[in-house]
Coordinates of C-alpha atoms in Angstrom, one line a residue:
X1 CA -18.2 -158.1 -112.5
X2 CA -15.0 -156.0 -113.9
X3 CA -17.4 -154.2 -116.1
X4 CA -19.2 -153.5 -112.6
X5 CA -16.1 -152.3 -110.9
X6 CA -14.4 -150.1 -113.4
X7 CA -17.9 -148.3 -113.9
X8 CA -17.7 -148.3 -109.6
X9 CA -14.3 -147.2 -109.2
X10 CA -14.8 -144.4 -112.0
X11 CA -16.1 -142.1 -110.1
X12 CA -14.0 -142.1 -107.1
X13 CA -11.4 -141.3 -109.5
X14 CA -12.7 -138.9 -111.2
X15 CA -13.6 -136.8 -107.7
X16 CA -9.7 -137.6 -107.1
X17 CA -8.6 -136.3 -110.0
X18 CA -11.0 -133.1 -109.2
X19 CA -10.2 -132.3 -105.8
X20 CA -6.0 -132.8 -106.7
X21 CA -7.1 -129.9 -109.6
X22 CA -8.8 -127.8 -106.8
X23 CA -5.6 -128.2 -104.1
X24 CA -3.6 -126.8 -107.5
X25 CA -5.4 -124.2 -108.3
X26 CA -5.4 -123.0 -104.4
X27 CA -1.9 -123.5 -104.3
X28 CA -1.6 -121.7 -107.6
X29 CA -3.9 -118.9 -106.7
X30 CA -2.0 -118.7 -102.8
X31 CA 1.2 -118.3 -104.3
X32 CA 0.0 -115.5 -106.7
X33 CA -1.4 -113.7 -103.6
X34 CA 1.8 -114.2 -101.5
X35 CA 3.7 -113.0 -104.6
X36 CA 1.0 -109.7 -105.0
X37 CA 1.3 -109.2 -101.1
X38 CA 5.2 -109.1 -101.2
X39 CA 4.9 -106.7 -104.3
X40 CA 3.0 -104.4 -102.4
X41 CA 5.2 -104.5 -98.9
X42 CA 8.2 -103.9 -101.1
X43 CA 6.8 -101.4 -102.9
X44 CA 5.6 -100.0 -99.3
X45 CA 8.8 -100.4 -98.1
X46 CA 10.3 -98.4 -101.1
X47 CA 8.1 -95.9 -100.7
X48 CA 8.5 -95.4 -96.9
X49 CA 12.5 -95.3 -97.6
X50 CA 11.6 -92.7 -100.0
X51 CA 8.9 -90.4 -97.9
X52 CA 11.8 -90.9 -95.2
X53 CA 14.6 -89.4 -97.5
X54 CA 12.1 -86.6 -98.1
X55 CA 11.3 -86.0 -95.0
X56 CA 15.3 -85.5 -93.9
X57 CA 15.5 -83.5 -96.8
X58 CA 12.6 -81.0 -95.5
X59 CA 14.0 -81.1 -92.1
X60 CA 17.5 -80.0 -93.6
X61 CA 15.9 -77.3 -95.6
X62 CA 14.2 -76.3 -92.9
X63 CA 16.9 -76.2 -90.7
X64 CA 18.4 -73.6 -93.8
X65 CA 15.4 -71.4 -93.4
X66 CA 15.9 -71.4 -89.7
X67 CA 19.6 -70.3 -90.3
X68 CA 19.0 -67.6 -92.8
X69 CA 15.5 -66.4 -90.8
X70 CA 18.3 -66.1 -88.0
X71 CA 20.7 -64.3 -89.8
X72 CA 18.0 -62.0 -91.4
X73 CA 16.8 -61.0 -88.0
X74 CA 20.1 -60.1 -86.5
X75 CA 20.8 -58.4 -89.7
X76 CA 23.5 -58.7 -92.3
X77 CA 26.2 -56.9 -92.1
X78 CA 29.6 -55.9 -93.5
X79 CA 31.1 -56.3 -97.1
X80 CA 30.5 -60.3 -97.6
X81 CA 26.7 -60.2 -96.4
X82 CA 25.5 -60.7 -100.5
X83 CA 27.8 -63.8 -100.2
X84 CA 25.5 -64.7 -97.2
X85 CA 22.1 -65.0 -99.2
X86 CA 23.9 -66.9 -101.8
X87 CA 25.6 -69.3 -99.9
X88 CA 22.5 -70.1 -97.9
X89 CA 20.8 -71.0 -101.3
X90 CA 23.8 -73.2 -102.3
X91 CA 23.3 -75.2 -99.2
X92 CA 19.4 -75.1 -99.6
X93 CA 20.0 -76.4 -103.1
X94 CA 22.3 -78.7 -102.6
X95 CA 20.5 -81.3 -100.1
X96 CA 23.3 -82.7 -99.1
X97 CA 25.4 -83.0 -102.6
X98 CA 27.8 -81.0 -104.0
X99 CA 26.7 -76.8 -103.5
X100 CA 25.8 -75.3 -107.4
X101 CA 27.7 -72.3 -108.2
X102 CA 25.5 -69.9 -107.1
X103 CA 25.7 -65.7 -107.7
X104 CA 23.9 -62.7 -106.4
X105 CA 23.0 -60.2 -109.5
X106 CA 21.9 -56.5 -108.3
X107 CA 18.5 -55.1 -110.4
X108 CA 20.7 -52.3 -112.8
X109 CA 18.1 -50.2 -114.2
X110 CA 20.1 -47.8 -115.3
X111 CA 22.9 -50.1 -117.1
X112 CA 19.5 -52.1 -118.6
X113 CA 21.1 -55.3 -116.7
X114 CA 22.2 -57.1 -113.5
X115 CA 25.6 -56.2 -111.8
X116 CA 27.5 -58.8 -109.9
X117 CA 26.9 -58.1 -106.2
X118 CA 28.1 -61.8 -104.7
X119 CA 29.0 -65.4 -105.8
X120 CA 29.8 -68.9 -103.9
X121 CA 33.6 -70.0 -103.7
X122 CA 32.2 -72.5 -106.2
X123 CA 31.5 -69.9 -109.1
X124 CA 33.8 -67.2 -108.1
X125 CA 35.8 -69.9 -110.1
X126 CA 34.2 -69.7 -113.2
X127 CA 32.5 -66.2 -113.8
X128 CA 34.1 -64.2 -116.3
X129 CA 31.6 -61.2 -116.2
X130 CA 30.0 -59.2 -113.7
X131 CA 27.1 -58.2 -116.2
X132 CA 24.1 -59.3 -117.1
X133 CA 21.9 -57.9 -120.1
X134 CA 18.4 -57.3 -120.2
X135 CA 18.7 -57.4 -124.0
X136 CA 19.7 -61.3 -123.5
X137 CA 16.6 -64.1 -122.7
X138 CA 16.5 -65.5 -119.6
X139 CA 17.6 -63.0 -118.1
X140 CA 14.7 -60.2 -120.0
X141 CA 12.3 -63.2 -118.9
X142 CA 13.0 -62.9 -115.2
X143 CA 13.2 -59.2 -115.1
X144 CA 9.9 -58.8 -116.9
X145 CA 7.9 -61.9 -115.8
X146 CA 9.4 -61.7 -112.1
X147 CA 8.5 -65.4 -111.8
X148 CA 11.0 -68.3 -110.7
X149 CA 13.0 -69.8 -114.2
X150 CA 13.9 -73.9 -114.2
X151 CA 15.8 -74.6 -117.4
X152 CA 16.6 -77.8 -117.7
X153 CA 19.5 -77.2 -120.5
X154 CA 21.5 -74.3 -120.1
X155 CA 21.0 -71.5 -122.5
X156 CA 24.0 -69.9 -124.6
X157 CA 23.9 -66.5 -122.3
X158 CA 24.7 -68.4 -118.9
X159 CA 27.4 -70.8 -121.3
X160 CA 29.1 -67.4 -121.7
X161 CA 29.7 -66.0 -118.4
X162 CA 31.5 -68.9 -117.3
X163 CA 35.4 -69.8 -117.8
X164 CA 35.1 -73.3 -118.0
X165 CA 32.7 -75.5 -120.3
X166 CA 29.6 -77.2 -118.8
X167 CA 28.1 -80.4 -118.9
X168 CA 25.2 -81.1 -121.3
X169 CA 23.3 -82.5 -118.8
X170 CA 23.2 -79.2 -116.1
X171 CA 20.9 -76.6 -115.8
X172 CA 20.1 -73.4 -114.4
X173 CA 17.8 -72.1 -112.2
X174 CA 16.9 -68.3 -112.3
X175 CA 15.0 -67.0 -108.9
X176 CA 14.0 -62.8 -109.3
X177 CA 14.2 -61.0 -105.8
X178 CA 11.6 -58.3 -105.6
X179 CA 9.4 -56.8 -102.3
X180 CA 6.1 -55.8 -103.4
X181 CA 6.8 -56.3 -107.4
X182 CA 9.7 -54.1 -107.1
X183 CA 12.9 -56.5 -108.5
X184 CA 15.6 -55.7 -106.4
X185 CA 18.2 -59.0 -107.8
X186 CA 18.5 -62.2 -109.6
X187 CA 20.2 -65.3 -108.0
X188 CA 21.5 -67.3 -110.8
X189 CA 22.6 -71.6 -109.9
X190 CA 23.5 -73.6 -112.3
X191 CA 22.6 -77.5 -111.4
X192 CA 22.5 -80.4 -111.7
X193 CA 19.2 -82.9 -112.8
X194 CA 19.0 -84.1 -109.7
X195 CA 19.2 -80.9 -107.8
X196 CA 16.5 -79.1 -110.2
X197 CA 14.3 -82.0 -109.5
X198 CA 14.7 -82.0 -106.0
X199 CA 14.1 -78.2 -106.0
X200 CA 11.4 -78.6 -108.3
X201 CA 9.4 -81.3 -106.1
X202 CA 10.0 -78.8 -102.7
X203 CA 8.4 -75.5 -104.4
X204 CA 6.8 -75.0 -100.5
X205 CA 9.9 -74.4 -98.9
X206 CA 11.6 -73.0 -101.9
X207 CA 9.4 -69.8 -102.1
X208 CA 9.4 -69.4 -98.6
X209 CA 13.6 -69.5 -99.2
X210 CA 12.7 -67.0 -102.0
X211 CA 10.7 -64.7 -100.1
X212 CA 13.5 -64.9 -97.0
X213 CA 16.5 -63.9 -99.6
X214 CA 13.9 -60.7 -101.2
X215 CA 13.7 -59.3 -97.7
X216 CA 17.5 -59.7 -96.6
X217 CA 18.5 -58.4 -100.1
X218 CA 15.8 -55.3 -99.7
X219 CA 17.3 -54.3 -96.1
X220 CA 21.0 -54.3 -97.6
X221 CA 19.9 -52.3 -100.7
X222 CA 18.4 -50.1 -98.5
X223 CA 21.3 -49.8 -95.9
X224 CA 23.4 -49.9 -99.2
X225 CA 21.7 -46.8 -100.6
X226 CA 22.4 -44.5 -97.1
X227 CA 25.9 -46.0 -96.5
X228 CA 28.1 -47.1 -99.6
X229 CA 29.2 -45.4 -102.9
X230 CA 27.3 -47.2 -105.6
X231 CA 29.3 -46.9 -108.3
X232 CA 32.7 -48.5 -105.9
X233 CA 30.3 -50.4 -103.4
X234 CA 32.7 -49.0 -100.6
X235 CA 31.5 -46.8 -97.8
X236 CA 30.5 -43.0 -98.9
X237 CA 31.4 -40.0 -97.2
X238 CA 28.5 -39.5 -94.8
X239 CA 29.0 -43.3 -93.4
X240 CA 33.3 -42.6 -93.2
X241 CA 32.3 -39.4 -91.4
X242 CA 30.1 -40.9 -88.6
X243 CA 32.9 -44.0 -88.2
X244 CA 35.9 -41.2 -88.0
X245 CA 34.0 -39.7 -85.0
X246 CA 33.3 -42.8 -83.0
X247 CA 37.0 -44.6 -83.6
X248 CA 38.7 -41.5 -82.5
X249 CA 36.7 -40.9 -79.4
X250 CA 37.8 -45.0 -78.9
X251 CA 40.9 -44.1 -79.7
X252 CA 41.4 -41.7 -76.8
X253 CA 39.3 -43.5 -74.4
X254 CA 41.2 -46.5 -74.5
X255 CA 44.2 -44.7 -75.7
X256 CA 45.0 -46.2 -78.4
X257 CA 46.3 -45.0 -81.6
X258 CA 44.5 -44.7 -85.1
X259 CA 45.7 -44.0 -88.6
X260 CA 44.0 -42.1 -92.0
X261 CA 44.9 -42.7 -95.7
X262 CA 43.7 -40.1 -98.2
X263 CA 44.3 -41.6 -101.3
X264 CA 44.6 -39.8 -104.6
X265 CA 44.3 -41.1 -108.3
X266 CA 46.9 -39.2 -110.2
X267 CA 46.0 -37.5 -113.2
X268 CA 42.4 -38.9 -113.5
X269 CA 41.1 -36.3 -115.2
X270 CA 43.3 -37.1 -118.2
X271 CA 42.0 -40.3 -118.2
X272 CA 37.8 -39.0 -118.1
X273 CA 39.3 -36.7 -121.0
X274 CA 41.3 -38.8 -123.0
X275 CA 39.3 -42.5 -122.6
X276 CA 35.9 -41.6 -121.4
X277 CA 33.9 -41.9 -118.4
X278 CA 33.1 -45.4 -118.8
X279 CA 37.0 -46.2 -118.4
X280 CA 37.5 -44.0 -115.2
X281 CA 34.1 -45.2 -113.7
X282 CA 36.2 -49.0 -114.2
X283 CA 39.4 -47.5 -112.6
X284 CA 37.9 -46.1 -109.9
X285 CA 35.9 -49.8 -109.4
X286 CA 39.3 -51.6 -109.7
X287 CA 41.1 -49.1 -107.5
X288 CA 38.4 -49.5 -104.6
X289 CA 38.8 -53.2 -104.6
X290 CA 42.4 -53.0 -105.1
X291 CA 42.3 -51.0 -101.5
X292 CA 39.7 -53.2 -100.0
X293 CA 42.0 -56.2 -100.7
X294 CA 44.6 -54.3 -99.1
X295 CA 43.7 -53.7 -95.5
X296 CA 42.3 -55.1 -93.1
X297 CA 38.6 -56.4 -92.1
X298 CA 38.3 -54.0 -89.4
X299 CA 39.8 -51.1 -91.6
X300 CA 37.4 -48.5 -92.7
X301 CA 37.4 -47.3 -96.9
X302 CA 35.4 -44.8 -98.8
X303 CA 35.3 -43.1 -101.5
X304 CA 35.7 -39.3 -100.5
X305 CA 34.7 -37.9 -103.5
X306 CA 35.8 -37.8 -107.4
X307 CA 38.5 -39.4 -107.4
X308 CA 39.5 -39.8 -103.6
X309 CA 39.5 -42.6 -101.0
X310 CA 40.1 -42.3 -98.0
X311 CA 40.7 -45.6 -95.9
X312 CA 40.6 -45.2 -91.5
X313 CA 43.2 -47.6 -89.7
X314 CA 42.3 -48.7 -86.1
X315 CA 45.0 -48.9 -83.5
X316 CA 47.5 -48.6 -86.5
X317 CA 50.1 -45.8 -84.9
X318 CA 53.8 -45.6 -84.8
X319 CA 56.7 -44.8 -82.2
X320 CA 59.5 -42.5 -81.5
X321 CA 60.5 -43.7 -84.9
X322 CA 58.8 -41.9 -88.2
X323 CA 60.0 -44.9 -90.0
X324 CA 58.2 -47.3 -87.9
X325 CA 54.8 -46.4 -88.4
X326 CA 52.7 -49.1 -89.2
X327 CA 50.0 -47.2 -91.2
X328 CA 53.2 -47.0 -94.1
X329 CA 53.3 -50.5 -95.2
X330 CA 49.7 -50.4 -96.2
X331 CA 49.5 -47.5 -97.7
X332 CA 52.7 -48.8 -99.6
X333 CA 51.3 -51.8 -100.5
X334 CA 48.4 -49.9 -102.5
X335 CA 50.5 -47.8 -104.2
X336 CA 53.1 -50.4 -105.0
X337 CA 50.0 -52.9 -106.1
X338 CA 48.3 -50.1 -108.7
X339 CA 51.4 -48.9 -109.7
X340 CA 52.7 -52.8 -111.0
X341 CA 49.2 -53.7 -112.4
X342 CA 47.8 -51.9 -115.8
X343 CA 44.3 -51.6 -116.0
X344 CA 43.0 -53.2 -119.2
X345 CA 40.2 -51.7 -121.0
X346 CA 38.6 -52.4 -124.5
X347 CA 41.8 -52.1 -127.1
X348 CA 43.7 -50.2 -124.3
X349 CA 45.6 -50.5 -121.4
X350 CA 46.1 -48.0 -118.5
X351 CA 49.4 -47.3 -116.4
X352 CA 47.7 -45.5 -113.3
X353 CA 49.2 -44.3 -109.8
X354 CA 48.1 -43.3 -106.6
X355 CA 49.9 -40.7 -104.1
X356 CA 49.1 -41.2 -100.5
X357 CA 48.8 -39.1 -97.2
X358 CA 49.0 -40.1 -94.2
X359 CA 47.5 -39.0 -90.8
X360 CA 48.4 -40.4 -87.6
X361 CA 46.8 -39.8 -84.1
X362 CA 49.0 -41.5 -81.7
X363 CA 48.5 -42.6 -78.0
X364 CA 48.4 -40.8 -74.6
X365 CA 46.2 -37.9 -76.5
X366 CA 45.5 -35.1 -74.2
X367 CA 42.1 -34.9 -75.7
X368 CA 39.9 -36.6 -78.5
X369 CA 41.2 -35.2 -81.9
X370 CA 39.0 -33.4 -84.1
X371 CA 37.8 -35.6 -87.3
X372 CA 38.2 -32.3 -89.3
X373 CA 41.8 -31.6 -88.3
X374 CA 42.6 -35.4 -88.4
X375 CA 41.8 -35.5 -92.3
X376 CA 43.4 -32.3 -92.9
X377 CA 46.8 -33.4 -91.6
X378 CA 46.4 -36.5 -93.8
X379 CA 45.3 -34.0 -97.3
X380 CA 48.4 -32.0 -96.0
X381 CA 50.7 -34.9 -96.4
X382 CA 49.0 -36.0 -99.7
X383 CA 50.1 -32.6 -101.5
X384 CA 53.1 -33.1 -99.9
X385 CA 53.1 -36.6 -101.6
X386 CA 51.8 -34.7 -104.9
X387 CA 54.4 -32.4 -105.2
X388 CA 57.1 -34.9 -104.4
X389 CA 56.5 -35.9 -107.9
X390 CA 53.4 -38.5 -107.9
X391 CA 53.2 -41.6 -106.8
X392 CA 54.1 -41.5 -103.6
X393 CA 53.4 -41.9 -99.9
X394 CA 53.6 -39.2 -97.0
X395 CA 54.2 -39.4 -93.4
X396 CA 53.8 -36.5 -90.8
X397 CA 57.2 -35.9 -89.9
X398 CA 58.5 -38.5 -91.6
X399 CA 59.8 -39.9 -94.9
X400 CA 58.0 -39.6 -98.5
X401 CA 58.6 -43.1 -100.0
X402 CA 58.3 -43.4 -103.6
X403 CA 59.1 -45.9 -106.4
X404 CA 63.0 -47.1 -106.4

């Protein structure tokens, strides 16, 4: 009889046993697809946070290239419009972090490199040359290939324009600026992993930034070439010319007064003779910025010709007073300022002075003054100034001021 139940009960435990091994491996085989399942909507979830970064990201950049399309089409204008492409690509590149030091290099064919045109506050800071050489790789690559440059590690040619060391871990991105495979200018960033990476996973909106910087750069070449001196990169004679006539018919229509430097390098010659043209292609450079620094934003300079500025000073007049007028002080300043500062060159260094005339056309004018005879009282004062003994500054009726 227990023979007959243990063989009776055998089976009911065995079909237990069984179906407790079945719940098990359900349970098992549940959890494992609960476990996949929350794999997969946190790996979802990742990847939404992720397209939703990137999609910001595109929306910023594209708010850039709205900005800078903007900017293009109401056209750049006035001395610090190369600092506008560059900046704009700082921010582009940036996305949000900290801008690269960014710089605007100007095709040179003729000097067989890139010249320094405009820079970010960030590497204004660092460069310590406004050259580039074509003899030197990347920049020979870019030039030649015309194609966009990633470098990951930065090569010992960038390392040397800069005044402070780099990290190991930045890089440098190298973007040629040409308009029908004519290169017009190099923008040269140096950044950071991340930033190349982003840069390098947004190539879409990064040639159309490219192809947006080409054409602004192309118009102010362009404009450059009919209006500014391209050795000084300040206004040329024609462009002065046409400004002299429109501010002194302002001048007497709202009767206001205006104000003309013509500024004089003295003995330049001796320095073309003696050092070379090279070193007084460099003083007349430093000079120009020297005067640039010197005025005003709304002040007009140009190089004349050789080795003569001339620099137009709105509603700058003077009184009853010779003393007071209030064109003196600059014109002092830019003596004063080359006069204190030596020009370095190569194994050399330059003492170099200016003489200064000046032309005023004061208020209540009976009728708008002549551009001709407006420069000509100014060039009178300047030889006044010359013969004065150098180094000096003129004033119509008024006082030659010299050192002390």
């Amino acid at each position: 009889m227990e023979h007959l139940l243990g063989w009776g009960i055998a089976p009911w435990l065995v079909g237990g046993l069984l179906l407790v091994g079945y719940f098990v491996w359900v349970e098992m085989r549940l959890r494992a697809h609960l476990a996949r399942r929350a794999r997969q909507h946190h790996e979802l979830r990742a990847a939404c946070q992720e397209v939703t970064v990137e999609r910001d990201h595109f929306i910023e950049q594209f708010e850039h290239l709205t900005a800078f399309s903007r900017q293009l089409t109401k056209g750049l204008r006035g001395p610090g419009a190369y600092d506008v492409i560059v900046r704009q690509f700082a921010q582009f590149a940036a996305g949000g972090s900290t801008p690269p030091c960014a710089s605007l290099w100007l095709y040179d064919p003729a000097n067989y490199g890139f010249t320094l045109q405009g820079a970010a506050p960030e590497a204004k800071e660092w460069l310590a040359s406004d050259r580039l050489s074509l003899k030197e790789a990347p920049f020979s690559t870019v030039a030649r290939e015309q194609k966009l440059l990633m470098l990951p590690q930065l090569p010992d040619a960038i390392r040397r324009l800069a005044q402070r060391p780099f990290t190991q871990s930045e890089g440098a991105l190298l973007i040629p600026l040409a308009i029908e495979d004519r290169l017009h200018g190099l923008i040269l960033m140096v950044c950071s992993p991340d930033q190349l990476a982003r840069l390098q996973r947004n190539t879409l909106a990064l040639n159309l930034f490219i192809r947006q910087a080409s054409l602004g750069l192309w118009n102010l070449v362009n404009r450059d070439l009919a209006m500014v001196d391209h050795l000084t990169r300040v206004y040329n004679v024609a462009y002065f010319q046409e400004r002299l006539a429109k501010e002194l018919q302002r001048a007497h229509r709202f009767d206001v007064a205006a104000s003309l430097l013509v500024i004089d390098i003295d003995g330049f010659k001796g320095i073309n003779d003696t050092y070379g043209h090279q070193a007084g292609d460099w003083v007349l450079l430093r000079i120009a910025q020297t005067i640039q620094q010197a005025v005003r934003a709304v002040d007009v300079v140009a190089r004349y010709g050789g080795d003569e500025f001339v620099v137009l000073l709105p509603e700058a007049g003077r009184g009853q007073d010779p003393a007071s007028c209030e064109a003196l002080p600059v014109a002092q300043r830019i003596r004063q300022t080359v006069a204190l500062h030596p020009f370095e060159l190569p194994g050399q260094v330059l003492r170099v002075t200016v003489s200064i005339g000046i032309g005023i056309q004061d208020r209540q004018a009976s009728s708008v003054v002549d551009g001709a005879a407006f420069f000509k009282q100014a060039d009178e004062q300047l030889y006044r100034a010359k013969r004065a003994g150098k180094n000096r500054c003129a004033v119509p009726d008024g006082p030659i001021v010299g050192p002390a």
